[in-house]
């Protein structure tokens, strides 16, 4: 009787706890008679003509994964390669599968004897997994584990996505230090926090650290402007000054960029091209929202004959591959 084989693919961006999921799934599967194959770099090689099993996959066993749950990052690495037809997204809001890539991936999995597939990732990885399951029918069982530090997936019983707690904890420590620096130096900080479509992470960090104010996309109109966002921050600065406080920290969810418009509108605002990521989204890191706000606020105060000391800071990448906290570890084993 041929061995049952489980494949594991990690897509999207890093999140604390990926290795814990890989380890738990591997041990669980092996104890139930499966062989486990991990694929490096998400779908990148599986949907490529350059796929080479000895180079781009690895046999996972219990001794190899037994203690990796304490580690950040991903032993299988990661990529944003997905199986969506991006040309269809240019004319429609409904994503369709890239049939050629789907067929290629299923062929690779069939050649390797993979009968089950576990995917870890965000929206695009989940949709890719769905397309694979639909195309394979009964030949391949697919399970997806949602992964995002943004915590923007409505899980049962309000359970947070794994990695969110760790990102909140580390982000809180960073903002706490910036608040102390702000108070010591008498300046304001504009702190950008991750969260493409939701402000949950920024809000959680802001509440935990006691930031002066936190701005999230959910509190602004679908189409807003840099000036309207600056209005809120300026009001907070003026109120603090009346109370004799020249310092403060404004936490800003990066997803506010999308309230400024689509890619074409962003390019008009910046007067330059805005690159997109592998999933076709405008790269948020390429839109300097903090700098736009900083310039707007300093110009307003200068017009009144006042000087405003502002420092722009971004937190995000240092949150994603950190060692998971015990809270996130416990979520993974529920």
PDB file of C-alpha atoms in Angstrom, residues 164-272:
ATOM      1  CA  UNK A 164      -0.748  38.631  16.289  1.00  0.00           C
ATOM      2  CA  UNK A 165      -0.058  38.376  20.025  1.00  0.00           C
ATOM      3  CA  UNK A 166       3.695  38.304  19.499  1.00  0.00           C
ATOM      4  CA  UNK A 167       3.577  41.264  17.104  1.00  0.00           C
ATOM      5  CA  UNK A 168       1.463  43.207  19.603  1.00  0.00           C
ATOM      6  CA  UNK A 169       3.855  42.401  22.461  1.00  0.00           C
ATOM      7  CA  UNK A 170       7.021  43.438  20.608  1.00  0.00           C
ATOM      8  CA  UNK A 171       5.324  46.439  19.008  1.00  0.00           C
ATOM      9  CA  UNK A 172       4.170  47.614  22.435  1.00  0.00           C
ATOM     10  CA  UNK A 173       7.720  47.485  23.768  1.00  0.00           C
ATOM     11  CA  UNK A 174       8.997  49.503  20.797  1.00  0.00           C
ATOM     12  CA  UNK A 175       6.282  52.164  21.076  1.00  0.00           C
ATOM     13  CA  UNK A 176       6.792  52.361  24.837  1.00  0.00           C
ATOM     14  CA  UNK A 177      10.462  53.201  24.242  1.00  0.00           C
ATOM     15  CA  UNK A 178       9.557  55.795  21.612  1.00  0.00           C
ATOM     16  CA  UNK A 179       7.083  57.402  23.991  1.00  0.00           C
ATOM     17  CA  UNK A 180       9.806  57.714  26.603  1.00  0.00           C
ATOM     18  CA  UNK A 181      12.121  59.280  24.035  1.00  0.00           C
ATOM     19  CA  UNK A 182       9.325  61.608  22.926  1.00  0.00           C
ATOM     20  CA  UNK A 183       8.744  62.806  26.466  1.00  0.00           C
ATOM     21  CA  UNK A 184      12.469  63.212  27.111  1.00  0.00           C
ATOM     22  CA  UNK A 185      13.201  65.209  23.959  1.00  0.00           C
ATOM     23  CA  UNK A 186       9.920  67.114  23.631  1.00  0.00           C
ATOM     24  CA  UNK A 187       9.191  65.935  20.107  1.00  0.00           C
ATOM     25  CA  UNK A 188       6.457  64.056  18.298  1.00  0.00           C
ATOM     26  CA  UNK A 189       6.774  60.666  16.636  1.00  0.00           C
ATOM     27  CA  UNK A 190       4.728  59.450  13.677  1.00  0.00           C
ATOM     28  CA  UNK A 191       4.900  55.660  13.955  1.00  0.00           C
ATOM     29  CA  UNK A 192       3.721  53.491  11.082  1.00  0.00           C
ATOM     30  CA  UNK A 193       2.494  49.977  11.993  1.00  0.00           C
ATOM     31  CA  UNK A 194       1.593  47.077   9.703  1.00  0.00           C
ATOM     32  CA  UNK A 195      -1.991  46.317   8.716  1.00  0.00           C
ATOM     33  CA  UNK A 196      -2.895  46.339   5.012  1.00  0.00           C
ATOM     34  CA  UNK A 197      -6.685  46.294   5.244  1.00  0.00           C
ATOM     35  CA  UNK A 198      -7.349  46.475   8.970  1.00  0.00           C
ATOM     36  CA  UNK A 199      -6.096  48.522  11.902  1.00  0.00           C
ATOM     37  CA  UNK A 200      -6.282  45.768  14.519  1.00  0.00           C
ATOM     38  CA  UNK A 201      -2.527  45.537  15.109  1.00  0.00           C
ATOM     39  CA  UNK A 202      -2.000  49.302  15.284  1.00  0.00           C
ATOM     40  CA  UNK A 203      -4.977  49.682  17.629  1.00  0.00           C
ATOM     41  CA  UNK A 204      -3.815  46.837  19.885  1.00  0.00           C
ATOM     42  CA  UNK A 205      -0.295  48.269  20.125  1.00  0.00           C
ATOM     43  CA  UNK A 206      -1.609  51.787  20.690  1.00  0.00           C
ATOM     44  CA  UNK A 207      -3.938  50.668  23.467  1.00  0.00           C
ATOM     45  CA  UNK A 208      -1.289  48.517  25.154  1.00  0.00           C
ATOM     46  CA  UNK A 209       1.425  51.184  25.012  1.00  0.00           C
ATOM     47  CA  UNK A 210      -0.897  54.092  25.780  1.00  0.00           C
ATOM     48  CA  UNK A 211       0.024  55.965  22.598  1.00  0.00           C
ATOM     49  CA  UNK A 212      -1.187  59.562  22.356  1.00  0.00           C
ATOM     50  CA  UNK A 213      -3.461  58.637  19.456  1.00  0.00           C
ATOM     51  CA  UNK A 214      -3.902  55.797  17.001  1.00  0.00           C
ATOM     52  CA  UNK A 215      -5.220  56.239  13.477  1.00  0.00           C
ATOM     53  CA  UNK A 216      -6.744  53.257  11.680  1.00  0.00           C
ATOM     54  CA  UNK A 217      -8.434  53.007   8.266  1.00  0.00           C
ATOM     55  CA  UNK A 218     -11.752  51.911   9.781  1.00  0.00           C
ATOM     56  CA  UNK A 219     -12.224  55.416  11.240  1.00  0.00           C
ATOM     57  CA  UNK A 220     -11.808  57.256   7.942  1.00  0.00           C
ATOM     58  CA  UNK A 221     -13.975  57.550   4.856  1.00  0.00           C
ATOM     59  CA  UNK A 222     -13.397  55.188   1.946  1.00  0.00           C
ATOM     60  CA  UNK A 223     -11.791  58.073   0.061  1.00  0.00           C
ATOM     61  CA  UNK A 224      -9.839  60.458   2.220  1.00  0.00           C
ATOM     62  CA  UNK A 225      -6.838  62.768   1.831  1.00  0.00           C
ATOM     63  CA  UNK A 226      -3.496  63.394   3.475  1.00  0.00           C
ATOM     64  CA  UNK A 227      -4.899  66.729   4.652  1.00  0.00           C
ATOM     65  CA  UNK A 228      -7.846  65.075   6.414  1.00  0.00           C
ATOM     66  CA  UNK A 229      -5.579  62.633   8.225  1.00  0.00           C
ATOM     67  CA  UNK A 230      -3.266  65.507   9.173  1.00  0.00           C
ATOM     68  CA  UNK A 231      -6.245  67.399  10.618  1.00  0.00           C
ATOM     69  CA  UNK A 232      -6.653  64.748  13.319  1.00  0.00           C
ATOM     70  CA  UNK A 233      -2.963  64.715  14.232  1.00  0.00           C
ATOM     71  CA  UNK A 234      -2.733  68.506  14.239  1.00  0.00           C
ATOM     72  CA  UNK A 235      -5.689  68.698  16.616  1.00  0.00           C
ATOM     73  CA  UNK A 236      -3.995  66.291  19.007  1.00  0.00           C
ATOM     74  CA  UNK A 237      -0.726  68.260  18.885  1.00  0.00           C
ATOM     75  CA  UNK A 238      -2.483  71.545  19.644  1.00  0.00           C
ATOM     76  CA  UNK A 239      -4.454  70.041  22.537  1.00  0.00           C
ATOM     77  CA  UNK A 240      -1.262  68.640  24.028  1.00  0.00           C
ATOM     78  CA  UNK A 241       0.468  72.010  23.728  1.00  0.00           C
ATOM     79  CA  UNK A 242      -2.363  73.716  25.588  1.00  0.00           C
ATOM     80  CA  UNK A 243      -1.703  71.266  28.426  1.00  0.00           C
ATOM     81  CA  UNK A 244       2.018  72.040  28.357  1.00  0.00           C
ATOM     82  CA  UNK A 245       3.015  68.841  26.569  1.00  0.00           C
ATOM     83  CA  UNK A 246       5.121  69.318  23.422  1.00  0.00           C
ATOM     84  CA  UNK A 247       5.553  65.557  23.052  1.00  0.00           C
ATOM     85  CA  UNK A 248       3.428  62.725  21.715  1.00  0.00           C
ATOM     86  CA  UNK A 249       3.296  59.559  19.641  1.00  0.00           C
ATOM     87  CA  UNK A 250       0.807  59.073  16.822  1.00  0.00           C
ATOM     88  CA  UNK A 251       0.464  55.436  15.750  1.00  0.00           C
ATOM     89  CA  UNK A 252      -0.659  55.129  12.131  1.00  0.00           C
ATOM     90  CA  UNK A 253      -1.897  51.907  10.508  1.00  0.00           C
ATOM     91  CA  UNK A 254      -0.224  51.490   7.121  1.00  0.00           C
ATOM     92  CA  UNK A 255      -3.573  50.532   5.576  1.00  0.00           C
ATOM     93  CA  UNK A 256      -4.544  54.209   5.654  1.00  0.00           C
ATOM     94  CA  UNK A 257      -2.609  54.425   2.394  1.00  0.00           C
ATOM     95  CA  UNK A 258      -5.437  52.585   0.632  1.00  0.00           C
ATOM     96  CA  UNK A 259      -7.893  55.255   1.804  1.00  0.00           C
ATOM     97  CA  UNK A 260      -5.950  57.627  -0.449  1.00  0.00           C
ATOM     98  CA  UNK A 261      -7.072  55.744  -3.561  1.00  0.00           C
ATOM     99  CA  UNK A 262      -6.039  52.965  -5.922  1.00  0.00           C
ATOM    100  CA  UNK A 263      -2.679  52.575  -7.600  1.00  0.00           C
ATOM    101  CA  UNK A 264      -3.389  55.242 -10.224  1.00  0.00           C
ATOM    102  CA  UNK A 265      -4.457  57.758  -7.575  1.00  0.00           C
ATOM    103  CA  UNK A 266      -1.392  56.988  -5.463  1.00  0.00           C
ATOM    104  CA  UNK A 267       0.846  57.498  -8.479  1.00  0.00           C
ATOM    105  CA  UNK A 268      -0.761  60.883  -9.158  1.00  0.00           C
ATOM    106  CA  UNK A 269      -0.258  61.849  -5.518  1.00  0.00           C
ATOM    107  CA  UNK A 270       3.426  60.856  -5.533  1.00  0.00           C
ATOM    108  CA  UNK A 271       4.074  61.813  -9.167  1.00  0.00           C
ATOM    109  CA  UNK A 272       5.868  58.520  -9.772  1.00  0.00           C
TER     110      UNK A 272
END
